[in-house]
PDB file of C-alpha atoms in Angstrom:
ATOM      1  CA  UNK A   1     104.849 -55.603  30.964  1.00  0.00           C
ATOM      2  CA  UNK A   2     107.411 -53.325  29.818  1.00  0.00           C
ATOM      3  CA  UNK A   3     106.209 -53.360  25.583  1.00  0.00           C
ATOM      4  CA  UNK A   4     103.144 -52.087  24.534  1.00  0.00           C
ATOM      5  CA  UNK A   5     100.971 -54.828  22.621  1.00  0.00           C
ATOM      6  CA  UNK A   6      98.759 -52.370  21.278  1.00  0.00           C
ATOM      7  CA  UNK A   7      98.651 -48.598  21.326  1.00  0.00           C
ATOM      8  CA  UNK A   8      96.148 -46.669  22.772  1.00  0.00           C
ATOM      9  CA  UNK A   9      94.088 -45.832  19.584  1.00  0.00           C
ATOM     10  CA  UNK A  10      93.528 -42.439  18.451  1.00  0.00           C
ATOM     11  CA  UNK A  11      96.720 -41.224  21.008  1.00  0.00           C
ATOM     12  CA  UNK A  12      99.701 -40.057  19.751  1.00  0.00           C
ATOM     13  CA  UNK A  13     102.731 -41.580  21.015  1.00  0.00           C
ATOM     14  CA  UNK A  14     105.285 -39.210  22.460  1.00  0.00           C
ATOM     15  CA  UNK A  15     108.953 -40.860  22.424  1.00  0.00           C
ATOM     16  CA  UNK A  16     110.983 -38.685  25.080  1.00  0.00           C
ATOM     17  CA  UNK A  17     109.391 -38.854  27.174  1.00  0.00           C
ATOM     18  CA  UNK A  18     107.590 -41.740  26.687  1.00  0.00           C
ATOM     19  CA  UNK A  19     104.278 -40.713  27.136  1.00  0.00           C
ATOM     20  CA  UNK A  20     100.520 -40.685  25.178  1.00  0.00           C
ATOM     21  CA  UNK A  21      98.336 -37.303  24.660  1.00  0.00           C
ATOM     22  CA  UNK A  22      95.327 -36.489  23.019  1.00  0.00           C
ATOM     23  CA  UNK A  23      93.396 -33.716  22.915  1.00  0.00           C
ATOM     24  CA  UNK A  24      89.575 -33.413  23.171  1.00  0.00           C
ATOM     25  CA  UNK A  25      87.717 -30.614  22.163  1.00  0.00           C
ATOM     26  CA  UNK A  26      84.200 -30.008  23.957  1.00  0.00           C
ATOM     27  CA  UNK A  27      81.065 -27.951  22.571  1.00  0.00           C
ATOM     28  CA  UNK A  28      81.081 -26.230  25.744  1.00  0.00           C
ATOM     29  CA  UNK A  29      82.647 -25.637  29.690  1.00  0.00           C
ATOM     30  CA  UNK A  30      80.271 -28.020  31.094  1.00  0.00           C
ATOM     31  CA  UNK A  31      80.945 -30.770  28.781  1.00  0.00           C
ATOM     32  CA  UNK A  32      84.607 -29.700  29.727  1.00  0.00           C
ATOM     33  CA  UNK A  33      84.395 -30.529  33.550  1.00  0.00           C
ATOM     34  CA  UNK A  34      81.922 -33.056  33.491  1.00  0.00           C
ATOM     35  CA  UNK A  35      84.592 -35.048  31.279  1.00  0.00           C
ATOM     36  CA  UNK A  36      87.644 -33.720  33.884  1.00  0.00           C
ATOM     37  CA  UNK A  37      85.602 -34.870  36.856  1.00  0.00           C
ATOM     38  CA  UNK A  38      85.276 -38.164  35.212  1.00  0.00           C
ATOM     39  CA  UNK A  39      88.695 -37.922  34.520  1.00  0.00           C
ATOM     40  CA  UNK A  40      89.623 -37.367  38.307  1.00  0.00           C
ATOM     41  CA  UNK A  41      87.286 -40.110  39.283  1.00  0.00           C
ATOM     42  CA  UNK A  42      89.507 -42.604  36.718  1.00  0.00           C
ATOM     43  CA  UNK A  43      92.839 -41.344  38.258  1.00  0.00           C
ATOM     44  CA  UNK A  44      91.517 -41.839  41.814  1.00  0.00           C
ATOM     45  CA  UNK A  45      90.686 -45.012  41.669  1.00  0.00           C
ATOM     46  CA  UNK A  46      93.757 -46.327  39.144  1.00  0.00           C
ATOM     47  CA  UNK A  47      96.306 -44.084  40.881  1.00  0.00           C
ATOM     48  CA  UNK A  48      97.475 -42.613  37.284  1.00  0.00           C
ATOM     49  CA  UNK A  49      97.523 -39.212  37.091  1.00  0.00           C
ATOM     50  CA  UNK A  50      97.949 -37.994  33.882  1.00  0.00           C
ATOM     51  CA  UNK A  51      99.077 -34.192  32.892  1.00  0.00           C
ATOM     52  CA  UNK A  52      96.462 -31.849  32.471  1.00  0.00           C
ATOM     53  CA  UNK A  53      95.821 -28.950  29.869  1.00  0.00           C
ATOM     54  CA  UNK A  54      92.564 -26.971  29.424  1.00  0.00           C
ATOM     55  CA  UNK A  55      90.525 -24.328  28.665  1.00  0.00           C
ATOM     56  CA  UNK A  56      86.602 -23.495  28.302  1.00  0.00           C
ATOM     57  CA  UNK A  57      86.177 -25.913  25.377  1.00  0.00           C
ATOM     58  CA  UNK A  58      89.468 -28.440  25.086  1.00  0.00           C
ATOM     59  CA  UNK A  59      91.565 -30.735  27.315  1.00  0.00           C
ATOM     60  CA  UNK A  60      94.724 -31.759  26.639  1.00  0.00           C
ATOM     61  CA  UNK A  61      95.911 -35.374  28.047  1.00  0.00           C
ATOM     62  CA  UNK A  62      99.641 -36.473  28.623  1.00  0.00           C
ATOM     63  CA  UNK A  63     100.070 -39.910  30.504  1.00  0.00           C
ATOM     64  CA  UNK A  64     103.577 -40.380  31.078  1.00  0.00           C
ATOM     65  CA  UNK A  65     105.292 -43.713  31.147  1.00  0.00           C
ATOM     66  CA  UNK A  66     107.363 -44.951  33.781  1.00  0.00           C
ATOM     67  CA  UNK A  67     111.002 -44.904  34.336  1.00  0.00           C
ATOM     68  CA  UNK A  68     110.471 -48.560  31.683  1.00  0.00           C
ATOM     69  CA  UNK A  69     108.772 -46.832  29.521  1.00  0.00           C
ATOM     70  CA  UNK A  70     104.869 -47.179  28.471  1.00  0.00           C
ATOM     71  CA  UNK A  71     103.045 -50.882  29.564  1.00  0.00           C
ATOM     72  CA  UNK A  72      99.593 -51.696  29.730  1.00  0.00           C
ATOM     73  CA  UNK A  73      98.787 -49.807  32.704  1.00  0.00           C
ATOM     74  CA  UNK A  74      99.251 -46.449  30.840  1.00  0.00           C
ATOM     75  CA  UNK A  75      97.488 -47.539  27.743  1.00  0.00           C
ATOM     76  CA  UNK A  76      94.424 -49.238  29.750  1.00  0.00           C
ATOM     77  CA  UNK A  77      93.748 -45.662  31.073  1.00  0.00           C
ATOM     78  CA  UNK A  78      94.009 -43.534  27.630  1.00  0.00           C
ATOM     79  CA  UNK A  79      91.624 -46.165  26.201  1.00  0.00           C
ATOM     80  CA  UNK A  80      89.325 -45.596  29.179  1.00  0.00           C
ATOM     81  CA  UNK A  81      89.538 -41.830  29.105  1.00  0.00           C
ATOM     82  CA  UNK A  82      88.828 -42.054  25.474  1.00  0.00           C
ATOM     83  CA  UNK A  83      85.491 -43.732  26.636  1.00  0.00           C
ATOM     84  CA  UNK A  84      84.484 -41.316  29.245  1.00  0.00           C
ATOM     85  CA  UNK A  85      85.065 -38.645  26.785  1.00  0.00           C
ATOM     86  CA  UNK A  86      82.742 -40.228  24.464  1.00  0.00           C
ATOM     87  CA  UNK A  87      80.268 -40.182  27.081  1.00  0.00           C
ATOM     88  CA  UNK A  88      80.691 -37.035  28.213  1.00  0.00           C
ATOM     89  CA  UNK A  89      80.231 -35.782  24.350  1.00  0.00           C
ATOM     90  CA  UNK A  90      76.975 -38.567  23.876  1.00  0.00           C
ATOM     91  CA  UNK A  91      75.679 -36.942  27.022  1.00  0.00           C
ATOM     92  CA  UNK A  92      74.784 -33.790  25.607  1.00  0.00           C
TER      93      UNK A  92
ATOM     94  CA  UNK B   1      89.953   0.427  31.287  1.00  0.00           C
ATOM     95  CA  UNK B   2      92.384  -0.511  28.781  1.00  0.00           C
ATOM     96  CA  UNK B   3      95.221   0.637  30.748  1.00  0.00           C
ATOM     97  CA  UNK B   4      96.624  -1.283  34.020  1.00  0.00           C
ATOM     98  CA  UNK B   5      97.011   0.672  37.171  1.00  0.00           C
ATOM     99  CA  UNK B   6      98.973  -1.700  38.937  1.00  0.00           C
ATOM    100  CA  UNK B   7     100.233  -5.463  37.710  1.00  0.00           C
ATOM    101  CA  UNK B   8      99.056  -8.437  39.572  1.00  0.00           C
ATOM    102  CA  UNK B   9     100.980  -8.689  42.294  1.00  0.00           C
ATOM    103  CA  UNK B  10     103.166 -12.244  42.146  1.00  0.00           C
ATOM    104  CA  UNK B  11     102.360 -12.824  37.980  1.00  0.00           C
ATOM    105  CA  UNK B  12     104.134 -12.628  35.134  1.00  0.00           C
ATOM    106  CA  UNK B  13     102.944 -10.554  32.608  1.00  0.00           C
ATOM    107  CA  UNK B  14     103.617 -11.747  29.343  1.00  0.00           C
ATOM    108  CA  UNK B  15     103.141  -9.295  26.189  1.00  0.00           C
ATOM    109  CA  UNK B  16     102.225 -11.160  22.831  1.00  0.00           C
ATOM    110  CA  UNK B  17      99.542 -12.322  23.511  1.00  0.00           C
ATOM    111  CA  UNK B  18      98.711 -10.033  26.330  1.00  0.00           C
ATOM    112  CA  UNK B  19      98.486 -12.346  29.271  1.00  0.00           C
ATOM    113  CA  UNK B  20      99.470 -12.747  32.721  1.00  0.00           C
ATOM    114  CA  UNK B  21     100.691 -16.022  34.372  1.00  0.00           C
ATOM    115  CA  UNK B  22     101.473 -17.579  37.925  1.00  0.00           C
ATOM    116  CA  UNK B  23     102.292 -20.901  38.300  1.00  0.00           C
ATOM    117  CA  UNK B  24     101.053 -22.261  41.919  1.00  0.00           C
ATOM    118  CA  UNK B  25     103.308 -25.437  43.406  1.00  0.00           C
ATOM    119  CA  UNK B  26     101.179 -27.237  46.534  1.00  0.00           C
ATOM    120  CA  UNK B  27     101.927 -30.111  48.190  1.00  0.00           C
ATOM    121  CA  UNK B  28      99.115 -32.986  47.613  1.00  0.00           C
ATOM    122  CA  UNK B  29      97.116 -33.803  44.895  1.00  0.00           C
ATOM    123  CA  UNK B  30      94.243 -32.774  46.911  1.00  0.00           C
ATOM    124  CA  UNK B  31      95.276 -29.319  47.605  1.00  0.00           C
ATOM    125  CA  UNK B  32      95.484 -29.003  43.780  1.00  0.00           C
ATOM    126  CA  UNK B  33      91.954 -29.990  42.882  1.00  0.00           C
ATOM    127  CA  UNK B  34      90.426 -27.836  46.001  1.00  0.00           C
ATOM    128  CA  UNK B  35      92.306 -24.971  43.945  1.00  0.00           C
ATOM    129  CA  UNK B  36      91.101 -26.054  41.149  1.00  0.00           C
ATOM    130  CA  UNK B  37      87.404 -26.015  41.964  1.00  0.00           C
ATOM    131  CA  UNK B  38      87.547 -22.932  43.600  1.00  0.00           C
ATOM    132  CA  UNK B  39      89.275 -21.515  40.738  1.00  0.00           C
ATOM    133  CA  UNK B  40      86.050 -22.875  38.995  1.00  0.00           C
ATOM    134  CA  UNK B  41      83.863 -21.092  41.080  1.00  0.00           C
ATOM    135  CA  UNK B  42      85.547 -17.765  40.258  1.00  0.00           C
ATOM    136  CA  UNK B  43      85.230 -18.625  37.233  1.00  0.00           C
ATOM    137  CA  UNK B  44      81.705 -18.834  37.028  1.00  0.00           C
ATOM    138  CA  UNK B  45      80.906 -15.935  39.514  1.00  0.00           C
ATOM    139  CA  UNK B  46      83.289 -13.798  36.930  1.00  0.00           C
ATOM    140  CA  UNK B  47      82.729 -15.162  33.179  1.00  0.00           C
ATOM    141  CA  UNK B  48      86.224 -15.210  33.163  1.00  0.00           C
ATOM    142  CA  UNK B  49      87.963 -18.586  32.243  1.00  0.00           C
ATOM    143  CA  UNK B  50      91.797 -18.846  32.155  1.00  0.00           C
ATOM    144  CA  UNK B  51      93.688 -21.560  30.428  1.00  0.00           C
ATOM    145  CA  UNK B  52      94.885 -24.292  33.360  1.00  0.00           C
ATOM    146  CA  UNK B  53      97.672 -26.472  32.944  1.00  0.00           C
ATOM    147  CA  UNK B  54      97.939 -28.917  36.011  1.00  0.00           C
ATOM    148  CA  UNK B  55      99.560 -32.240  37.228  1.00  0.00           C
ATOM    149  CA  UNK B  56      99.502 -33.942  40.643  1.00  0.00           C
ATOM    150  CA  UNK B  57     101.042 -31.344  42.809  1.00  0.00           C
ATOM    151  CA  UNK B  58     100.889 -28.674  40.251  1.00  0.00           C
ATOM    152  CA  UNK B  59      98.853 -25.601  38.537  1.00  0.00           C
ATOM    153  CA  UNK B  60      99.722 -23.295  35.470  1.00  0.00           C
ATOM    154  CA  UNK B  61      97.541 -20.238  35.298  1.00  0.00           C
ATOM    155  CA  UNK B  62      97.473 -18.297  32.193  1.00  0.00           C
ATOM    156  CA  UNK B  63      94.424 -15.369  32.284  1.00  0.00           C
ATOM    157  CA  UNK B  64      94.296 -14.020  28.868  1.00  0.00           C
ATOM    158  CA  UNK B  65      93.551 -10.285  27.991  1.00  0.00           C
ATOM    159  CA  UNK B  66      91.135  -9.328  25.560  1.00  0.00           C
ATOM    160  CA  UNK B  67      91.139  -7.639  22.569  1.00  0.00           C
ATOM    161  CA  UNK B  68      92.219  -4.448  24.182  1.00  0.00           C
ATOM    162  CA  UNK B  69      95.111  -6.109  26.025  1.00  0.00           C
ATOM    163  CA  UNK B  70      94.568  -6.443  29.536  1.00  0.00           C
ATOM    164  CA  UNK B  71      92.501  -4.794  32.317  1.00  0.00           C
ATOM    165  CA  UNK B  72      91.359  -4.238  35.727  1.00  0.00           C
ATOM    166  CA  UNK B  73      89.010  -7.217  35.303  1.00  0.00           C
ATOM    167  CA  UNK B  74      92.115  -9.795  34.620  1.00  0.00           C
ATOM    168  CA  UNK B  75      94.260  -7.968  37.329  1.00  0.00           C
ATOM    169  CA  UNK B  76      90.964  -8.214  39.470  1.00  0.00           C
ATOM    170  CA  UNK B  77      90.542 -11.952  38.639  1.00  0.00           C
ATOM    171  CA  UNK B  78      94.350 -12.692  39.335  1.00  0.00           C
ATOM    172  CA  UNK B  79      94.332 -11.191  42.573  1.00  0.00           C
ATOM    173  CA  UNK B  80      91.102 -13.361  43.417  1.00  0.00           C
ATOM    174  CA  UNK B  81      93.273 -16.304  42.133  1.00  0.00           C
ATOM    175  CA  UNK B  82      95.990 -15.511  44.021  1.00  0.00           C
ATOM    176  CA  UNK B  83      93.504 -15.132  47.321  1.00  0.00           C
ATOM    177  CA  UNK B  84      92.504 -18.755  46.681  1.00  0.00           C
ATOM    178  CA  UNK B  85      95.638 -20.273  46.412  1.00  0.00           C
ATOM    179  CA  UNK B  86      96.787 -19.119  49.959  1.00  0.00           C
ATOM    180  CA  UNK B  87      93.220 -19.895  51.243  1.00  0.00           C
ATOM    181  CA  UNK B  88      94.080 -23.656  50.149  1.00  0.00           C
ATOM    182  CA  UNK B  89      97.485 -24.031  50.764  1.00  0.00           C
ATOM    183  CA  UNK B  90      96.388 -22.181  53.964  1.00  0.00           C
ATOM    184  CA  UNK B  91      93.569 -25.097  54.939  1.00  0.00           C
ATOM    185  CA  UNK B  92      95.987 -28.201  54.847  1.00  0.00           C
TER     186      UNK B  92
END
């Protein structure tokens, strides 16, 4: 489990460290923590907690690999962020 | 009110762009998010939204001055902060 098959699309694979970010820009604050409660909810229940950034309108998303690197774990939860962010946006 | 009395007690006050900073360390995940959302609250009692960096155990605060640098109402807001912080790492 140690190579990735696929990348997460639309992340942007970081090297050193080996890690994935992304950033999401909202229309407004609400849209902001709606999608960082959603966010929390998706690190609570698949015990990946990813690095955080943000402001009123953007959120900036670093999952780090582990000590082998990136596996499917890590890019299993960009690909589901990137879906609660799409219905955090589509719930406007 | 363009002029600070007296810094924020405990921040860093960085010059270009005027800001002031405090990075809080606690010791669970969920001492972090309760800081979080109260930070949120403030946030929304004050119309004043700092930029948040944040991780597991974690939380960068960065409260940016205006136009006219900064003023009582960011000194005011980081002193709040600060208030909250101990209040959480206070309730474990």
């Amino acid at each position: 489990m140690s190579a990735i098959v696929s990348p997460a699309d639309g992340w942007k694979q970081v090297e050193r460290p080996p890690s994935l970010f992304r950033r999401y820009q909202f229309i407004s604050y609400r849209d902001t923590r709606a999608f960082l409660d959603r966010l929390a909810e998706l690190s609570a229940e698949t015990g990946l907690y990813p690095d955080l950034g943000f402001g009123t309108t953007y959120v900036n998303v670093t999952v780090h690999g582990g000590a082998g690197g990136l596996t499917h774990t890590e890019v299993d939860f960009a690909n589901r962020a990137a879906g609660l962010a799409q219905a955090t946006a589509a719930a406007v």
